[in-house]
XYZ file of N, CA and C in Angstrom:
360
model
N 0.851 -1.186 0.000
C 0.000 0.000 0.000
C 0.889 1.239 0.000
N 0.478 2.056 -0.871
C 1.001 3.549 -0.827
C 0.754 4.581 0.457
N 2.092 5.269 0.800
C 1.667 5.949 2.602
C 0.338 6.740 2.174
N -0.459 6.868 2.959
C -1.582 7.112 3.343
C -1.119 8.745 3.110
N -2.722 9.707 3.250
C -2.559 10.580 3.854
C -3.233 10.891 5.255
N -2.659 11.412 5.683
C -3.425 12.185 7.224
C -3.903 13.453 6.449
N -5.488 13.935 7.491
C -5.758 15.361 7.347
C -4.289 16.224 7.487
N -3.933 16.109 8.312
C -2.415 16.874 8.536
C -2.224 17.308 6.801
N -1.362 16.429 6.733
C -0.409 16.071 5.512
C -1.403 17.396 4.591
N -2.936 17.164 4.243
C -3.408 17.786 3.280
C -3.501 19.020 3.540
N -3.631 19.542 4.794
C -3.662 20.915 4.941
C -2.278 21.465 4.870
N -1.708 20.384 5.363
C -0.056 21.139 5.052
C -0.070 21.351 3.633
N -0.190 20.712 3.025
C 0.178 20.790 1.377
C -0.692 22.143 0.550
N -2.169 22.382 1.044
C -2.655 23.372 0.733
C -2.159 24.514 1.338
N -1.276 24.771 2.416
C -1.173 25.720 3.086
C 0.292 26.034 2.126
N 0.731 24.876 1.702
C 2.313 25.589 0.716
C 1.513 25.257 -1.002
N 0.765 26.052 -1.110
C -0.137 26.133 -2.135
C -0.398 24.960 -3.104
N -0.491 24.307 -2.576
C -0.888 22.816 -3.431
C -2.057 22.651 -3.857
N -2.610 21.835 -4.162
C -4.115 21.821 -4.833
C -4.830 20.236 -4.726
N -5.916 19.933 -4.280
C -6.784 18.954 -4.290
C -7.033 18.469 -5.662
N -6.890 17.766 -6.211
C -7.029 17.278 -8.124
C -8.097 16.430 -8.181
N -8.510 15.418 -6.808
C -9.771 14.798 -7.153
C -10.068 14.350 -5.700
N -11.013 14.114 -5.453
C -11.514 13.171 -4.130
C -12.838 12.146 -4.605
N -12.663 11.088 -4.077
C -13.717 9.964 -4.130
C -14.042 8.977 -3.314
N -14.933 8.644 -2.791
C -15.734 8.201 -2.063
C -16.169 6.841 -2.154
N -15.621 5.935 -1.171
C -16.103 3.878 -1.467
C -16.656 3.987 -0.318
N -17.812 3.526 -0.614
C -19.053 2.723 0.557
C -18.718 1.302 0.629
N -17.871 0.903 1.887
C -17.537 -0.459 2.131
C -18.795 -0.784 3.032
N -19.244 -2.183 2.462
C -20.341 -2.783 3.360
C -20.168 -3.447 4.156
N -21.087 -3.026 5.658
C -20.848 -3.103 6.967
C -22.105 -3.858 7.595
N -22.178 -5.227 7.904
C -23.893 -6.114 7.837
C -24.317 -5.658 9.040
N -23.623 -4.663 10.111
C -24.146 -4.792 11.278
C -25.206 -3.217 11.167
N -24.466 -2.049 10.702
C -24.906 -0.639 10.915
C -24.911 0.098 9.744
N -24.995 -0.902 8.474
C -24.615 0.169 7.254
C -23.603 0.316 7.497
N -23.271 0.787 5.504
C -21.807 1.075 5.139
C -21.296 2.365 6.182
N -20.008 1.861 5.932
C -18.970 2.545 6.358
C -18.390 3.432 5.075
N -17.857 5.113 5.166
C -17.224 5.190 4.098
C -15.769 5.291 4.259
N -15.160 5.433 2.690
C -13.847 5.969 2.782
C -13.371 7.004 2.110
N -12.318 7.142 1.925
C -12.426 8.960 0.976
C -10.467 8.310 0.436
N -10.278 8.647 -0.974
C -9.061 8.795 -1.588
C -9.266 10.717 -1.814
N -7.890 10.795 -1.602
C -7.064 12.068 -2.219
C -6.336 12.075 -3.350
N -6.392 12.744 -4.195
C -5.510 13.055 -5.326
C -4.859 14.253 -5.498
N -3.641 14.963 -4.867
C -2.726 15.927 -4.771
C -1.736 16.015 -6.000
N -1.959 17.575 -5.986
C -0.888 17.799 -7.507
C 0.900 17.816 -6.867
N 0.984 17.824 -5.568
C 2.506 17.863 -4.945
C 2.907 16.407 -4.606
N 2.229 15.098 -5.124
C 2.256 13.933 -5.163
C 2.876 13.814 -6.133
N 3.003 14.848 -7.120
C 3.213 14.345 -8.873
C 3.286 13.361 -9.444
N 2.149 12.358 -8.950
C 1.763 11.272 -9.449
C 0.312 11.482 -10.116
N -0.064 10.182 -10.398
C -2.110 10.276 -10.842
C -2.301 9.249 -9.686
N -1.699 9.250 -8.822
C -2.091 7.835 -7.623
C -3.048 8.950 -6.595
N -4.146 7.845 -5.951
C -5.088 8.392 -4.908
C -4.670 7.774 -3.737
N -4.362 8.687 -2.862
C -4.180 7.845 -1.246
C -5.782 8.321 -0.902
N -5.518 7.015 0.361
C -6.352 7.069 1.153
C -6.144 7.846 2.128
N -7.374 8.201 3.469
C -7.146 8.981 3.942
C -7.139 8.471 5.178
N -6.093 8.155 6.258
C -5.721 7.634 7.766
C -5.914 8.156 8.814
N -6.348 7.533 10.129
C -6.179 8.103 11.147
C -4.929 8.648 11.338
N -3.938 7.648 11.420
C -2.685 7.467 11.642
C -1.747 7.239 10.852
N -0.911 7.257 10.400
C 0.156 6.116 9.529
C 0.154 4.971 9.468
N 0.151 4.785 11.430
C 0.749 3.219 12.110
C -1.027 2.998 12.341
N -2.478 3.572 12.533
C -3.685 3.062 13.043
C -4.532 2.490 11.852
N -4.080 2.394 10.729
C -5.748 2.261 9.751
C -5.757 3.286 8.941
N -6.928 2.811 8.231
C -7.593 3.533 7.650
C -8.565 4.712 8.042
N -9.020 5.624 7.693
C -10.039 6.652 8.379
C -11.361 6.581 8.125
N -12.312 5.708 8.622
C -13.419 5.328 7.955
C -14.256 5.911 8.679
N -16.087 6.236 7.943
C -16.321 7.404 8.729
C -18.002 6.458 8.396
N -18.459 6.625 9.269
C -20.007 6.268 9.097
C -21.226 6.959 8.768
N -21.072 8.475 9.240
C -22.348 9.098 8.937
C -21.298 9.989 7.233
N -22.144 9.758 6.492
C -21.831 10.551 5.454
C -21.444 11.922 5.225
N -22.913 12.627 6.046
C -22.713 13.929 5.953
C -21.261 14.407 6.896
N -20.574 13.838 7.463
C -19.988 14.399 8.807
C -18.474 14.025 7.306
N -18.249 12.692 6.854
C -17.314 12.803 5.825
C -17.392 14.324 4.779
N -18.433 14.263 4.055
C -18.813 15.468 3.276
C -17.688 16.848 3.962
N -18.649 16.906 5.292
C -18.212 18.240 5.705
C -16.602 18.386 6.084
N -16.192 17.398 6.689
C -14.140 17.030 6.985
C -13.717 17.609 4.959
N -14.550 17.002 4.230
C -13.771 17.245 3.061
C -13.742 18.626 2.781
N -15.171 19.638 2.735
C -15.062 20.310 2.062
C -14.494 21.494 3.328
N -14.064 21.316 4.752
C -13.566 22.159 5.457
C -12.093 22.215 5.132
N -11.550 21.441 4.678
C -10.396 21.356 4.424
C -9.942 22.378 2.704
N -11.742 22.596 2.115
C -11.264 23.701 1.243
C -11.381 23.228 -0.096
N -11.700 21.922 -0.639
C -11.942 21.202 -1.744
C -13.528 21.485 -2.182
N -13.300 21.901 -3.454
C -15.027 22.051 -3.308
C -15.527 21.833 -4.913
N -14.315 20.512 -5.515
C -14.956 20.103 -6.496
C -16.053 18.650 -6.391
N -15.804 18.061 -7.475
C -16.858 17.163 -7.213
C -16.447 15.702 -6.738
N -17.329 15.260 -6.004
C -17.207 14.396 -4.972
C -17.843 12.953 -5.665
N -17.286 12.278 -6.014
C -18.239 10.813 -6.653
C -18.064 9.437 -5.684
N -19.289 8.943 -4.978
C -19.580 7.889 -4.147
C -19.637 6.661 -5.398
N -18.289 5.747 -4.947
C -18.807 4.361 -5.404
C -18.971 2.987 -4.343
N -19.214 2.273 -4.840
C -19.725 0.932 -3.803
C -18.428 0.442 -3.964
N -18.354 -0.199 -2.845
C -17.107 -0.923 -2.356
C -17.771 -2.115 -4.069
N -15.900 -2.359 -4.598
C -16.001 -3.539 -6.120
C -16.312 -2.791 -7.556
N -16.977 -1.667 -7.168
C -17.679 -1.249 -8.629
C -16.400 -0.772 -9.563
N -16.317 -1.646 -10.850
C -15.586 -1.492 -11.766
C -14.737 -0.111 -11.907
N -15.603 1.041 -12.322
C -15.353 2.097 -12.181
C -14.199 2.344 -11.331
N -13.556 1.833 -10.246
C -13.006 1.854 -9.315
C -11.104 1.400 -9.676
N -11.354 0.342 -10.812
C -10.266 -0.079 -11.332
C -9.700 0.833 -12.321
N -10.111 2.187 -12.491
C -9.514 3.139 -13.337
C -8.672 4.145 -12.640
N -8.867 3.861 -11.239
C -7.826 4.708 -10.584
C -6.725 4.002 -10.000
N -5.579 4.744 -10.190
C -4.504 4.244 -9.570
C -4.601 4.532 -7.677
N -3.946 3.609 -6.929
C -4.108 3.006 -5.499
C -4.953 2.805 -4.849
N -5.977 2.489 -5.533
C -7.428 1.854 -4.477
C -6.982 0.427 -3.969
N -7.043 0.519 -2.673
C -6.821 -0.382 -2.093
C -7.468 -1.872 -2.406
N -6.888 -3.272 -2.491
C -7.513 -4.018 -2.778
C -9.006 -4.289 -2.797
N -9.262 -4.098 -1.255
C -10.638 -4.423 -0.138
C -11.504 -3.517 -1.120
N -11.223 -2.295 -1.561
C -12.471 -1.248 -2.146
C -12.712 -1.466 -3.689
N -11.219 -2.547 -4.459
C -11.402 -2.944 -5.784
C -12.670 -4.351 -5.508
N -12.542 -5.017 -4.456
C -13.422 -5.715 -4.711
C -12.809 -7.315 -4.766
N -11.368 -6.933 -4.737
C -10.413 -7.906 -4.817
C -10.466 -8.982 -3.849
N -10.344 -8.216 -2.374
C -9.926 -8.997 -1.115
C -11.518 -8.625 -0.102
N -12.317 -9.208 0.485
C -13.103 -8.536 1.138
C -12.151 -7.772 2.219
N -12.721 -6.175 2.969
C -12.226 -6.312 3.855
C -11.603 -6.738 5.127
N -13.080 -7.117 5.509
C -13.054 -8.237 7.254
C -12.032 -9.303 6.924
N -11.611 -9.515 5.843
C -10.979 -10.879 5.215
C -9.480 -10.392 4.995
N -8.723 -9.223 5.429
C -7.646 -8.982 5.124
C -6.780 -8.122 6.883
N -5.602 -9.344 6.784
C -5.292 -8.788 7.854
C -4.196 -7.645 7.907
N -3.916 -6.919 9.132
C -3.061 -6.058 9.312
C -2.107 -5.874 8.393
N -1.128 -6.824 8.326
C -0.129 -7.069 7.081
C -0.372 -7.658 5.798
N -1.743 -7.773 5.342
C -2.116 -7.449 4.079
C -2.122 -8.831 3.599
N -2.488 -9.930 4.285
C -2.539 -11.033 3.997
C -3.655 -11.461 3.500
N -4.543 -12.530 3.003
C -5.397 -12.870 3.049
C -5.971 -13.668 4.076
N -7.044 -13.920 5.125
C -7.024 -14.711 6.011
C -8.258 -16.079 4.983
C-alpha cells in the first residue's frame, strides 16, 4: 500500500499552495450498521495520478467514517469544493484509478484482510 494521507499532511500541502485534483468516495459494506465510508485524495505535490487514502494514523488504519454527511463536511472544510463521486465498495469504475486499495477494488473482502495485508 502507498503511505496514506493524514488530514495533517493535506492541509499542510494546501497551506504551501498545493491543490486537491480529485476526491472519491467507497461505501464499504458493513452487515451490522450500514456502510462505512472511505475517501481517496488526489494531490498535484504527489506528482503522481495515484489516490491515497485517507488515515487516522500512519501506524492506526484507515479513516473510515459512518455518517456521510460528517465525511462530506471534513472534506469540504479542508477547502476542496470540487466534485465528490460515491462508489460501492467492487464497482468497476473503481479499477480506473490508480491506489485503491484491494478491499475497495473488490479484490480482497475487507473483514478478510489482515493487518499485514494477507489474506485470512
Amino acid at each position: 500500500m502507498l503511505e496514506p494521507f493524514e488530514l495533517a499532511d493535506i492541509k499542510a500541502g494546501l497551506r504551501d499552495g498545493g491543490k486537491i485534483l480529485g476526491v472519491f468516495i467507497v461505501a464499504r459494506p458493513d452487515s451490522d450498521e450500514g456502510p462505512v465510508f472511505v475517501v481517496y485524495f488526489r494531490t498535484d505535490w504527489t506528482q503522481s495520478r495515484t489516490f491515497r487514502i485517507l488515515s487516522r494514523f500512519r501506524t492506526e488504519g484507515v479513516r473510515t467514517y459512518k455518517n456521510l454527511g460528517s465525511l462530506y463536511k471534513t472534506i469540504r472544510s479542508i477547502g476542496y469544493d470540487g466534485r465528490i463521486t460515491i462508489y460501492p465498495s467492487g464497482d468497476n469504475a473503481l479499477h480506473t484509478f490508480v491506489g485503491v486499495l484491494p478491499e475497495d477494488l473488490g479484490d480482497h473482502p475487507a473483514d478478510m484482510v489482515t493487518s499485514e495485508g494477507d489474506k485470512e
